Coordinates of C-alpha atoms and ligand atoms in Angstrom, one line a residue:
M28 CA -206.1 25.0 -162.9
Y29 CA -203.9 23.7 -160.0
K30 CA -200.4 24.7 -159.1
G31 CA -197.7 22.4 -157.8
T32 CA -194.0 21.8 -158.0
N33 CA -192.4 21.3 -161.4
A34 CA -190.7 17.9 -160.9
S35 CA -190.1 16.6 -164.4
A36 CA -190.2 18.7 -167.6
G37 CA -192.7 18.1 -170.5
I38 CA -196.4 18.2 -171.2
G39 CA -198.5 15.2 -170.2
I40 CA -202.0 14.6 -171.7
G41 CA -204.2 11.7 -170.8
K42 CA -206.8 10.1 -168.6
A43 CA -206.5 10.1 -164.8
A44 CA -205.7 6.8 -163.2
I45 CA -206.2 7.3 -159.5
I46 CA -203.8 5.2 -157.5
K47 CA -205.0 4.4 -154.1
E48 CA -203.5 1.8 -151.8
V49 CA -206.1 -0.6 -150.3
E50 CA -206.7 0.8 -146.8
M51 CA -205.5 -1.7 -144.2
V52 CA -206.9 -1.6 -140.7
I53 CA -204.0 -2.2 -138.3
R54 CA -205.2 -3.1 -134.7
P55 CA -203.3 -4.2 -131.7
D56 CA -204.7 -7.7 -131.9
K57 CA -203.3 -10.1 -129.3
V58 CA -201.7 -13.3 -130.3
A59 CA -201.7 -16.5 -128.3
N60 CA -198.2 -17.6 -129.1
G61 CA -195.5 -15.0 -129.6
Q62 CA -193.0 -17.4 -131.1
T63 CA -195.4 -18.6 -133.8
E64 CA -196.2 -15.0 -134.6
V65 CA -192.5 -14.2 -134.9
E66 CA -192.3 -17.0 -137.5
R67 CA -195.2 -15.4 -139.3
F68 CA -193.3 -12.1 -139.3
R69 CA -190.1 -13.7 -140.6
D70 CA -191.9 -15.3 -143.5
A71 CA -193.5 -12.0 -144.4
L72 CA -190.1 -10.3 -144.2
S73 CA -188.5 -12.9 -146.5
E74 CA -191.3 -12.4 -149.0
T75 CA -191.0 -8.6 -148.9
V76 CA -187.2 -8.9 -149.4
A77 CA -187.7 -11.2 -152.4
Q78 CA -190.2 -8.7 -153.9
T79 CA -187.8 -5.8 -153.3
K80 CA -185.0 -7.7 -155.0
A81 CA -187.2 -8.3 -158.0
L82 CA -188.1 -4.6 -158.1
A83 CA -184.5 -3.6 -158.0
E84 CA -183.7 -5.9 -160.9
D85 CA -186.6 -4.5 -162.8
L86 CA -185.5 -1.0 -162.2
A87 CA -181.9 -1.7 -163.1
T88 CA -182.9 -3.0 -166.6
K89 CA -185.6 -0.4 -167.2
V90 CA -184.1 2.8 -165.8
G91 CA -180.6 2.4 -164.6
E92 CA -178.3 1.1 -161.8
K93 CA -178.5 4.4 -159.9
E94 CA -182.3 4.3 -159.7
A95 CA -182.1 0.6 -158.7
E96 CA -180.1 1.8 -155.7
I97 CA -183.3 3.2 -154.2
M98 CA -184.6 -0.3 -153.9
Q99 CA -181.2 -1.4 -152.6
G100 CA -181.7 1.2 -149.9
H101 CA -185.1 -0.4 -149.0
L102 CA -183.3 -3.8 -148.8
M103 CA -180.8 -2.4 -146.3
L104 CA -183.7 -1.1 -144.2
L105 CA -185.5 -4.4 -144.3
L106 CA -182.4 -6.3 -143.4
D107 CA -181.4 -4.0 -140.6
P108 CA -181.1 -6.4 -137.5
M109 CA -181.8 -3.5 -135.1
M110 CA -185.2 -2.8 -136.6
T111 CA -186.3 -6.4 -137.2
G112 CA -185.1 -7.2 -133.6
E113 CA -187.3 -4.4 -132.2
I114 CA -190.3 -5.7 -134.2
E115 CA -189.7 -9.3 -132.9
S116 CA -189.3 -8.0 -129.3
A117 CA -192.6 -6.1 -129.6
I118 CA -194.4 -9.2 -130.8
T119 CA -193.1 -11.5 -128.0
G120 CA -193.0 -8.8 -125.3
E121 CA -196.5 -7.4 -125.9
S122 CA -198.0 -10.5 -127.5
V123 CA -199.3 -8.3 -130.4
C124 CA -199.7 -9.3 -134.0
S125 CA -196.9 -8.7 -136.5
E126 CA -198.9 -6.0 -138.4
Y127 CA -199.2 -3.9 -135.3
A128 CA -195.6 -4.4 -134.2
I129 CA -194.4 -3.3 -137.6
E130 CA -196.7 -0.3 -137.4
T131 CA -195.3 1.0 -134.2
V132 CA -191.6 0.3 -134.8
C133 CA -191.5 1.6 -138.4
T134 CA -193.6 4.6 -137.6
T135 CA -191.3 5.6 -134.7
Y136 CA -188.3 5.4 -137.1
A137 CA -190.1 7.2 -139.9
D138 CA -191.2 10.0 -137.5
M139 CA -187.6 10.3 -136.2
F140 CA -186.2 10.6 -139.8
A141 CA -189.0 13.1 -140.8
S142 CA -188.2 15.4 -137.9
M143 CA -184.6 15.9 -139.0
D144 CA -184.0 19.0 -141.1
D145 CA -182.3 17.2 -143.9
E146 CA -183.7 16.2 -147.3
L147 CA -182.0 12.8 -147.3
M148 CA -183.5 12.0 -143.9
Q149 CA -187.0 13.1 -145.2
Q150 CA -186.5 10.6 -148.0
R151 CA -185.5 7.9 -145.5
A152 CA -188.9 8.6 -143.8
T153 CA -190.8 7.9 -147.0
D154 CA -188.7 4.8 -147.6
M155 CA -189.5 3.5 -144.1
R156 CA -193.3 4.0 -144.6
D157 CA -193.0 2.3 -148.0
I158 CA -191.4 -0.9 -146.6
K159 CA -193.8 -0.8 -143.6
T160 CA -196.8 -0.9 -145.9
R161 CA -195.4 -3.6 -148.1
M162 CA -194.7 -5.9 -145.1
Q163 CA -198.2 -5.4 -143.9
Q164 CA -199.6 -6.0 -147.4
V165 CA -197.8 -9.3 -147.5
L166 CA -199.1 -10.3 -144.1
Q167 CA -202.7 -9.4 -145.0
G168 CA -202.6 -10.8 -148.5
V169 CA -203.4 -7.4 -150.0
K170 CA -202.1 -7.1 -153.5
P171 CA -200.0 -4.0 -154.1
V172 CA -201.4 -1.5 -156.7
D173 CA -200.6 -2.8 -160.1
I174 CA -199.2 0.2 -161.9
A175 CA -197.5 -1.9 -164.5
S176 CA -200.7 -2.8 -166.3
L177 CA -202.2 0.8 -166.7
P178 CA -203.6 1.4 -170.2
E179 CA -201.9 3.8 -172.7
N180 CA -202.2 7.5 -172.1
S181 CA -202.6 7.2 -168.3
I182 CA -201.8 10.1 -166.0
I183 CA -201.0 8.7 -162.6
V184 CA -202.7 10.6 -159.8
A185 CA -201.7 9.6 -156.3
K186 CA -201.3 11.0 -152.8
D187 CA -197.6 10.1 -152.9
L188 CA -195.8 7.7 -155.2
T189 CA -193.7 5.4 -153.3
P190 CA -190.5 4.3 -154.9
S191 CA -191.7 0.7 -155.2
M192 CA -194.8 1.9 -157.1
T193 CA -192.7 4.1 -159.4
A194 CA -190.5 1.2 -160.1
G195 CA -193.4 -0.6 -161.8
I196 CA -194.3 2.1 -164.2
N197 CA -194.4 1.3 -167.9
P198 CA -193.1 4.6 -169.6
A199 CA -194.8 3.7 -172.8
H200 CA -198.2 3.9 -171.2
V201 CA -197.8 6.6 -168.5
T202 CA -197.8 10.1 -170.0
G203 CA -197.7 12.0 -166.7
I204 CA -197.6 11.9 -163.0
V205 CA -199.4 14.1 -160.4
T206 CA -199.0 13.8 -156.7
E207 CA -200.3 15.5 -153.6
L208 CA -197.1 15.2 -151.7
G209 CA -193.4 15.0 -152.5
G210 CA -190.8 17.5 -153.6
K211 CA -188.4 18.1 -156.5
T212 CA -185.7 15.9 -155.0
S213 CA -188.0 13.1 -153.7
H214 CA -187.1 9.7 -155.2
S215 CA -190.3 9.5 -157.2
A216 CA -189.4 12.9 -158.8
I217 CA -185.9 11.6 -159.6
L218 CA -187.4 8.5 -161.1
A219 CA -189.9 10.5 -163.2
R220 CA -187.0 12.5 -164.6
A221 CA -185.0 9.4 -165.3
L222 CA -187.9 7.9 -167.2
E223 CA -188.5 11.3 -168.8
I224 CA -192.2 11.3 -167.8
P225 CA -193.6 14.8 -167.1
A226 CA -194.5 15.3 -163.5
V227 CA -196.1 17.8 -161.1
V228 CA -195.8 17.1 -157.4
A229 CA -197.0 18.7 -154.2
V230 CA -200.4 19.7 -155.6
N231 CA -202.5 20.5 -152.6
G232 CA -205.6 18.3 -152.1
V233 CA -205.4 16.9 -155.7
M234 CA -206.8 13.5 -154.7
D235 CA -210.2 15.2 -154.0
K236 CA -210.1 17.2 -157.2
I237 CA -209.6 14.5 -159.8
Q238 CA -211.8 11.5 -160.6
D239 CA -210.7 8.3 -162.1
G240 CA -211.0 8.7 -165.9
D241 CA -211.0 12.5 -165.9
S242 CA -209.2 14.1 -168.8
V243 CA -206.0 15.8 -167.5
V244 CA -203.3 17.9 -168.9
L245 CA -200.2 18.8 -167.0
D246 CA -197.1 21.0 -167.6
G247 CA -194.2 19.5 -165.8
S248 CA -192.0 22.5 -166.6
E249 CA -194.3 25.0 -165.1
G250 CA -195.9 22.9 -162.4
V251 CA -199.5 23.3 -163.7
V252 CA -202.3 20.7 -163.8
I253 CA -205.7 21.2 -165.6
V254 CA -208.6 18.8 -165.0
N255 CA -211.1 18.4 -167.8
P256 CA -209.6 21.1 -170.0
T257 CA -211.7 23.1 -172.5
D258 CA -211.2 22.5 -176.2
V259 CA -209.1 25.7 -176.3
Q260 CA -206.9 24.6 -173.5
M261 CA -206.5 21.1 -175.0
A262 CA -205.5 22.6 -178.3
E263 CA -203.0 24.9 -176.5
Y264 CA -201.3 22.1 -174.5
T265 CA -201.3 19.7 -177.4
A266 CA -199.4 22.4 -179.4
K267 CA -197.1 22.9 -176.5
R268 CA -196.4 19.2 -176.2
D269 CA -195.6 19.0 -179.9
V270 CA -193.2 21.9 -179.6
F271 CA -191.5 20.4 -176.5
L272 CA -191.1 17.0 -178.2
Q273 CA -189.9 18.6 -181.4
E274 CA -187.3 20.7 -179.6
K275 CA -186.0 17.6 -177.8
K276 CA -185.8 15.8 -181.1
D277 CA -184.1 18.7 -182.8
L278 CA -181.4 18.8 -180.2
E279 CA -180.4 15.3 -181.1
R280 CA -178.8 16.6 -184.2
F281 CA -176.2 18.3 -182.0
I282 CA -175.0 15.0 -180.8
G283 CA -171.5 14.4 -182.1
M284 CA -171.1 18.0 -183.3
P285 CA -168.1 20.0 -182.2
T286 CA -168.8 23.0 -180.0
V287 CA -167.4 25.8 -182.1
T288 CA -168.7 29.3 -182.4
K289 CA -169.4 30.9 -185.7
D290 CA -166.0 32.7 -185.6
G291 CA -164.2 29.4 -184.9
V292 CA -163.7 29.5 -181.2
H293 CA -163.5 26.0 -179.7
I294 CA -165.5 25.7 -176.4
E295 CA -165.2 22.7 -174.1
L296 CA -168.8 21.7 -173.2
V297 CA -168.6 19.3 -170.2
A298 CA -170.8 17.9 -167.4
N299 CA -171.2 18.2 -163.6
I300 CA -171.5 14.8 -161.9
G301 CA -171.9 13.6 -158.4
N302 CA -170.9 9.9 -158.8
P303 CA -169.8 7.4 -161.4
D304 CA -173.3 6.4 -162.3
D305 CA -174.0 9.8 -163.7
L306 CA -171.6 8.9 -166.5
A307 CA -174.4 7.3 -168.5
K308 CA -176.2 10.6 -168.9
V309 CA -172.9 12.4 -169.8
L310 CA -172.4 10.0 -172.7
Q311 CA -176.1 10.0 -173.7
Y312 CA -176.0 13.8 -174.1
D313 CA -172.5 13.8 -175.6
G314 CA -170.6 15.7 -172.9
E315 CA -167.0 16.4 -173.9
G316 CA -165.8 15.4 -170.5
V317 CA -166.5 16.3 -166.8
G318 CA -165.9 19.8 -165.6
L319 CA -166.9 19.1 -162.0
F320 CA -167.1 15.8 -160.1
R321 CA -168.5 16.7 -156.7
T322 CA -166.7 14.0 -154.6
E323 CA -168.6 14.8 -151.4
F324 CA -171.5 12.6 -152.7
L325 CA -169.2 9.6 -152.3
F326 CA -169.0 10.5 -148.7
M327 CA -172.7 11.2 -148.0
D328 CA -175.4 8.7 -147.3
R329 CA -173.2 6.2 -145.6
T330 CA -171.9 5.5 -142.1
S331 CA -168.2 5.6 -142.6
M332 CA -165.6 7.3 -144.8
P333 CA -165.0 5.7 -148.3
T334 CA -161.6 4.1 -148.3
E335 CA -158.7 5.1 -150.6
E336 CA -159.5 2.0 -152.6
E337 CA -163.2 2.8 -152.9
Q338 CA -162.4 6.3 -154.0
F339 CA -159.8 5.0 -156.5
E340 CA -162.3 2.7 -158.1
A341 CA -164.9 5.5 -158.4
Y342 CA -162.4 8.0 -160.0
K343 CA -161.0 5.3 -162.2
K344 CA -164.4 4.3 -163.4
V345 CA -165.1 7.9 -164.6
A346 CA -161.7 8.3 -166.1
V347 CA -161.9 5.1 -168.1
G348 CA -165.6 5.7 -169.0
L349 CA -164.6 9.0 -170.7
S350 CA -161.6 7.4 -172.5
G351 CA -159.0 10.1 -171.9
K352 CA -161.4 13.1 -172.1
P353 CA -160.9 15.7 -169.4
V354 CA -162.3 14.8 -166.0
I355 CA -162.0 17.5 -163.4
I356 CA -162.4 16.0 -159.9
R357 CA -163.0 18.4 -157.1
T358 CA -161.5 17.4 -153.7
L359 CA -163.9 17.1 -150.8
D360 CA -166.1 20.2 -150.4
I361 CA -167.7 19.3 -147.1
G362 CA -168.4 20.8 -143.7
G363 CA -170.4 23.8 -142.7
D364 CA -173.9 23.2 -144.0
K365 CA -173.0 19.9 -145.7
E366 CA -172.9 17.6 -142.7
I367 CA -171.5 14.2 -142.5
P368 CA -172.4 12.7 -139.2
Y369 CA -169.6 10.1 -138.9
M370 CA -166.9 12.8 -139.3
G371 CA -167.8 14.2 -136.0
L372 CA -167.7 17.9 -137.0
A373 CA -168.9 20.5 -134.5
K374 CA -171.9 22.7 -135.6
D375 CA -170.6 25.9 -137.1
E376 CA -172.2 29.2 -136.1
N377 CA -171.7 30.5 -139.6
P378 CA -171.6 27.4 -141.8
F379 CA -170.8 29.1 -145.1
L380 CA -168.0 31.1 -143.6
G381 CA -166.8 28.3 -141.5
Y382 CA -164.8 25.1 -141.3
R383 CA -165.4 23.6 -144.7
A384 CA -163.8 22.3 -147.9
I385 CA -160.1 23.1 -148.3
R386 CA -159.9 24.5 -144.7
L387 CA -161.1 21.3 -143.3
C388 CA -159.0 19.1 -145.6
L389 CA -155.8 20.9 -144.8
D390 CA -156.6 20.5 -141.1
R391 CA -157.3 16.8 -141.5
K392 CA -154.6 16.0 -144.0
E393 CA -153.7 12.5 -142.8
D394 CA -157.1 10.9 -142.3
I395 CA -159.1 12.8 -145.0
Y396 CA -157.0 14.6 -147.6
R397 CA -154.0 12.3 -148.2
P398 CA -156.2 9.2 -149.0
Q399 CA -158.2 11.3 -151.4
I400 CA -155.2 12.7 -153.1
R401 CA -153.6 9.2 -153.3
A402 CA -156.8 7.8 -154.9
L403 CA -156.9 10.7 -157.4
L404 CA -153.3 10.4 -158.4
R405 CA -153.5 6.6 -158.8
A406 CA -156.7 7.0 -160.9
S407 CA -154.9 9.6 -163.1
A408 CA -153.0 6.7 -164.7
F409 CA -156.3 5.6 -166.4
G410 CA -157.5 8.8 -168.0
G411 CA -157.7 12.6 -168.2
I412 CA -158.1 13.4 -164.5
K413 CA -157.3 16.9 -163.2
I414 CA -157.4 17.9 -159.6
M415 CA -159.5 20.9 -158.5
V416 CA -159.4 22.5 -155.0
P417 CA -162.5 24.3 -153.8
M418 CA -163.1 27.3 -151.6
I419 CA -159.7 28.9 -152.0
T420 CA -159.3 32.3 -150.4
C421 CA -155.5 32.7 -150.1
L422 CA -152.3 31.6 -151.7
D423 CA -151.1 29.6 -148.7
E424 CA -154.0 27.2 -149.2
I425 CA -153.0 26.6 -152.9
R426 CA -149.4 26.1 -151.9
E427 CA -150.2 23.7 -149.1
A428 CA -152.5 21.6 -151.2
K429 CA -149.9 21.5 -154.0
A430 CA -147.2 20.5 -151.5
L431 CA -149.3 17.6 -150.3
I432 CA -149.9 16.5 -153.9
E433 CA -146.1 16.6 -154.5
D434 CA -145.5 14.7 -151.3
V435 CA -148.0 12.0 -152.3
K436 CA -146.3 11.8 -155.8
K437 CA -143.0 11.0 -154.1
E438 CA -144.7 8.4 -151.9
L439 CA -146.2 6.7 -155.0
D440 CA -142.8 6.8 -156.8
K441 CA -141.3 5.0 -153.9
E442 CA -144.1 2.4 -154.0
G443 CA -143.7 2.0 -157.7
I444 CA -147.3 3.0 -158.3
A445 CA -148.2 4.6 -161.7
Y446 CA -149.8 8.1 -162.0
N447 CA -149.9 11.0 -164.4
K448 CA -146.7 12.9 -163.5
D449 CA -148.1 16.0 -165.4
I450 CA -151.5 16.0 -163.7
Q451 CA -153.0 19.5 -163.8
V452 CA -154.0 21.1 -160.6
G453 CA -156.6 23.9 -160.6
I454 CA -158.8 25.8 -158.2
M455 CA -162.4 26.8 -158.0
V456 CA -162.7 30.6 -158.0
E457 CA -165.8 31.1 -155.9
T458 CA -164.9 33.5 -153.1
A459 CA -164.5 37.3 -153.3
A460 CA -160.9 37.0 -152.2
A461 CA -160.0 34.6 -155.0
S462 CA -161.6 36.8 -157.5
L463 CA -159.7 39.9 -156.4
M464 CA -156.5 37.9 -156.3
A465 CA -157.2 36.1 -159.6
D466 CA -154.1 37.6 -161.4
V467 CA -151.8 36.3 -158.7
F468 CA -153.5 32.9 -158.3
A469 CA -153.5 32.4 -162.1
K470 CA -149.7 32.2 -161.9
E471 CA -149.8 29.3 -159.4
V472 CA -152.3 26.9 -161.0
D473 CA -153.1 25.1 -164.2
F474 CA -156.7 26.2 -164.5
F475 CA -159.6 28.1 -163.0
S476 CA -163.2 27.0 -162.7
I477 CA -165.6 29.7 -161.6
G478 CA -168.2 28.5 -159.1
T479 CA -170.9 31.1 -159.5
N480 CA -173.2 29.5 -157.0
D481 CA -170.8 30.4 -154.2
L482 CA -169.2 33.4 -155.9
T483 CA -172.7 35.1 -156.1
Q484 CA -173.3 34.2 -152.4
Y485 CA -170.0 35.6 -151.2
T486 CA -170.0 38.7 -153.5
M487 CA -173.5 39.7 -152.6
S488 CA -173.2 38.5 -149.0
V489 CA -176.4 36.5 -149.5
D490 CA -177.1 33.0 -148.2
R491 CA -177.6 30.9 -151.4
G492 CA -180.4 28.9 -149.7
N493 CA -182.4 31.7 -148.1
E494 CA -185.7 32.3 -150.0
K495 CA -186.4 35.5 -148.1
I496 CA -183.4 37.3 -149.6
S497 CA -183.2 35.5 -152.9
Y498 CA -183.9 38.8 -154.7
L499 CA -180.3 39.6 -154.0
Y500 CA -179.0 36.3 -155.3
S501 CA -178.4 37.0 -159.0
T502 CA -175.4 36.4 -161.3
F503 CA -176.7 39.3 -163.3
N504 CA -175.8 41.7 -160.6
P505 CA -173.1 44.0 -162.0
A506 CA -170.9 43.2 -159.0
V507 CA -171.0 39.5 -159.9
L508 CA -170.6 40.2 -163.6
R509 CA -167.5 42.4 -163.0
S510 CA -166.0 39.7 -160.8
I511 CA -166.6 37.0 -163.4
R512 CA -165.1 39.2 -166.2
N513 CA -162.1 39.9 -164.1
I514 CA -161.5 36.2 -163.3
I515 CA -161.7 35.3 -167.0
T516 CA -159.4 38.2 -168.0
C517 CA -156.8 37.3 -165.5
A518 CA -156.8 33.6 -166.5
R519 CA -156.4 34.5 -170.1
E520 CA -153.6 36.9 -169.5
A521 CA -151.8 34.2 -167.6
G522 CA -152.5 31.7 -170.4
I523 CA -154.4 29.2 -168.3
M524 CA -157.8 27.5 -169.1
V525 CA -160.8 29.1 -167.4
G526 CA -164.1 27.3 -167.1
M527 CA -167.3 27.7 -165.1
C528 CA -169.2 25.0 -163.2
G529 CA -171.8 27.0 -161.3
E530 CA -175.4 27.0 -162.5
A531 CA -174.8 30.2 -164.5
A532 CA -172.8 28.2 -167.1
S533 CA -176.0 26.8 -168.5
D534 CA -178.2 29.9 -168.1
P535 CA -179.2 30.8 -171.7
M536 CA -179.0 34.5 -170.8
M537 CA -175.5 34.2 -169.4
I538 CA -174.0 32.2 -172.2
P539 CA -173.6 35.1 -174.6
L540 CA -171.9 37.2 -172.0
L541 CA -169.6 34.4 -170.9
L542 CA -168.6 33.8 -174.6
A543 CA -167.9 37.5 -175.0
F544 CA -165.7 37.5 -171.8
G545 CA -163.7 34.6 -173.2
L546 CA -164.7 31.6 -171.1
N547 CA -163.0 28.4 -172.4
E548 CA -165.1 25.7 -170.7
F549 CA -168.8 25.4 -169.7
S550 CA -169.7 22.7 -167.2
M551 CA -173.4 21.9 -166.4
S552 CA -175.9 19.2 -165.8
A553 CA -175.7 16.7 -168.6
S554 CA -179.3 17.3 -169.7
A555 CA -178.4 21.0 -170.5
I556 CA -175.5 20.2 -172.8
L557 CA -177.2 19.9 -176.2
K558 CA -179.3 23.0 -175.7
S559 CA -176.2 24.9 -174.8
R560 CA -174.3 23.5 -177.8
K561 CA -177.1 24.7 -180.0
M562 CA -176.8 28.2 -178.5
I563 CA -173.0 28.4 -178.5
T564 CA -172.6 27.3 -182.1
G565 CA -175.1 30.0 -183.1
Y566 CA -173.0 32.9 -181.9
S567 CA -169.9 34.7 -182.9
T568 CA -167.8 35.8 -180.0
E569 CA -166.8 38.9 -182.0
D570 CA -170.4 39.9 -182.6
L571 CA -171.1 39.4 -178.9
Q572 CA -168.5 42.0 -177.8
A573 CA -171.0 44.9 -178.3
V574 CA -173.7 42.9 -176.4
A575 CA -171.4 42.4 -173.5
E576 CA -170.3 46.0 -173.5
K577 CA -173.9 47.2 -173.4
A578 CA -174.8 44.7 -170.7
M579 CA -171.9 45.9 -168.5
S580 CA -173.0 49.5 -168.9
F581 CA -176.1 48.8 -166.8
T582 CA -176.1 49.4 -163.0
T583 CA -178.7 47.0 -161.7
A584 CA -179.3 43.2 -162.1
K585 CA -182.8 43.8 -163.4
E586 CA -181.6 46.0 -166.2
V587 CA -178.9 43.5 -167.3
E588 CA -181.3 40.6 -167.1
A589 CA -184.0 42.4 -169.1
Y590 CA -181.5 43.4 -171.7
M591 CA -180.1 39.8 -172.0
K592 CA -183.6 38.4 -172.2
E593 CA -184.5 40.7 -175.0
F594 CA -181.2 39.9 -176.8
V595 CA -181.6 36.1 -176.5
N596 CA -185.3 36.1 -177.5
Q597 CA -184.9 38.4 -180.5
Ligands
LIG24 C1 -170.4 26.7 -157.1 O1 -170.2 27.1 -156.0 O2 -170.7 27.3 -158.1 C2 -170.2 25.2 -157.4 C3 -170.2 24.7 -158.6 O3 -170.0 24.4 -156.3 P1 -171.2 23.9 -155.3 O4 -172.5 24.3 -155.9 O5 -171.0 22.5 -155.1 O6 -170.9 24.7 -154.1
LIG25 MG1 -169.1 26.0 -154.4

């Protein structure tokens, strides 16, 4: 049994199909005529571009527009005049063959990206190596591995699955993916999840451990791979697979069902999204709207700020796509650890306590905040948009943000541009200060959304990304639970809606507590919606009062968690 990273849920059973690229030998062969060689390079480049376009189209129809964007990213790299210029200079300057020039230039870029401490840049490095290999394959007439024609029940085993390989997968034939490299957020992992193929990545030395045709079972939820399983193991995993598939099927009956508890309390069950393309999954899993649109994703992975017009189109698309259902759009939560190179922000000593989110936006009202508010208000004419302000710690921030919104409204009135005059404005309650002031803040805004990811970090003074101290990072800690309960109580006393968009909202052990506290809205990743609806509709908030009381009587996170686990599993 081998351990790896759980990259895509489900059980895969099948025969190993070892995927190995044909090894190409790249030597610094000299060429007689640099100009002729440049022509040879340009032909190969055009061919690679054509192949990439075809892959993008294939992906768009088979998986989705968002996934096809990965190939669009490859196209951008291939068509980057700086890189192709450098390759051509290497060919003419050093009289080397195209393969070698590509090798040196692309590897330099890939190494540069790989050395940056940023996941997106790591991915760029993989992309760069991918296009390098494909250009060289075209030059050498090497056929790329044909993943599309794998037989049924194949488990792909590869060192790393490049996005262009993943694009060729036939989901009806591939029952699992195992790779030696990669991470949970690598493009191949994202594609595996989009195709709903179970996958385990980062399995150390797996290429030496599995032979072509070996029988393999993998558990993509647990990150486990077994080669040539015993009959007992095979029976165990076959049963697990059947349960997984049955559960998935069972959840489909919750599509179209209202989210109402046994004692008749209506809950809003909505989704977290990062860009308009995520809408497809929200509709697929029957989300009742959007509870958090993290707009910073519109600003990342590009070289200049999205214009008011671009933002307007993105917000409008979501509003229209959800036909009037609530769409809570959070204003830019950037800065600190979430860097955007083109914004020219100085490095913060203490990113999480630093110049970020509303602090930055109020400081850069004219170039950053006003265009976003204008885009949001204009888009509000097309659907159920509400504005949400992140990282609030004091009243002045709320008042200043609201004043800007009022100012923009006047501007739009003057210009005769339509918007929703009654647009709701709410805040994320995710700092200790906001939680302690919840009774006061509740009188100033239309709704609260509790951001438990940050609330836990700021309440426990624990960096949410630091593995070493992650034992402190628990929403079950009584300090965090008291904070959550207080926020909900204050909101309800003030008569405003209170939701939650942190990860805790979809934690099966938190849901009963949140229902007991009186949470109105639960916002989570779209794929968690049906499971949560199943849970919520199975409870009565009245019956849960005793459970919450008991949970709140414990004094440590461990005790609360153990108690909730027992309660949920009983
Ligand atoms: C949160 O802090 O809980 C939250 C939802 O926001 P983010 O994870 O984007 O900080
Ligand atoms: Mg947050």
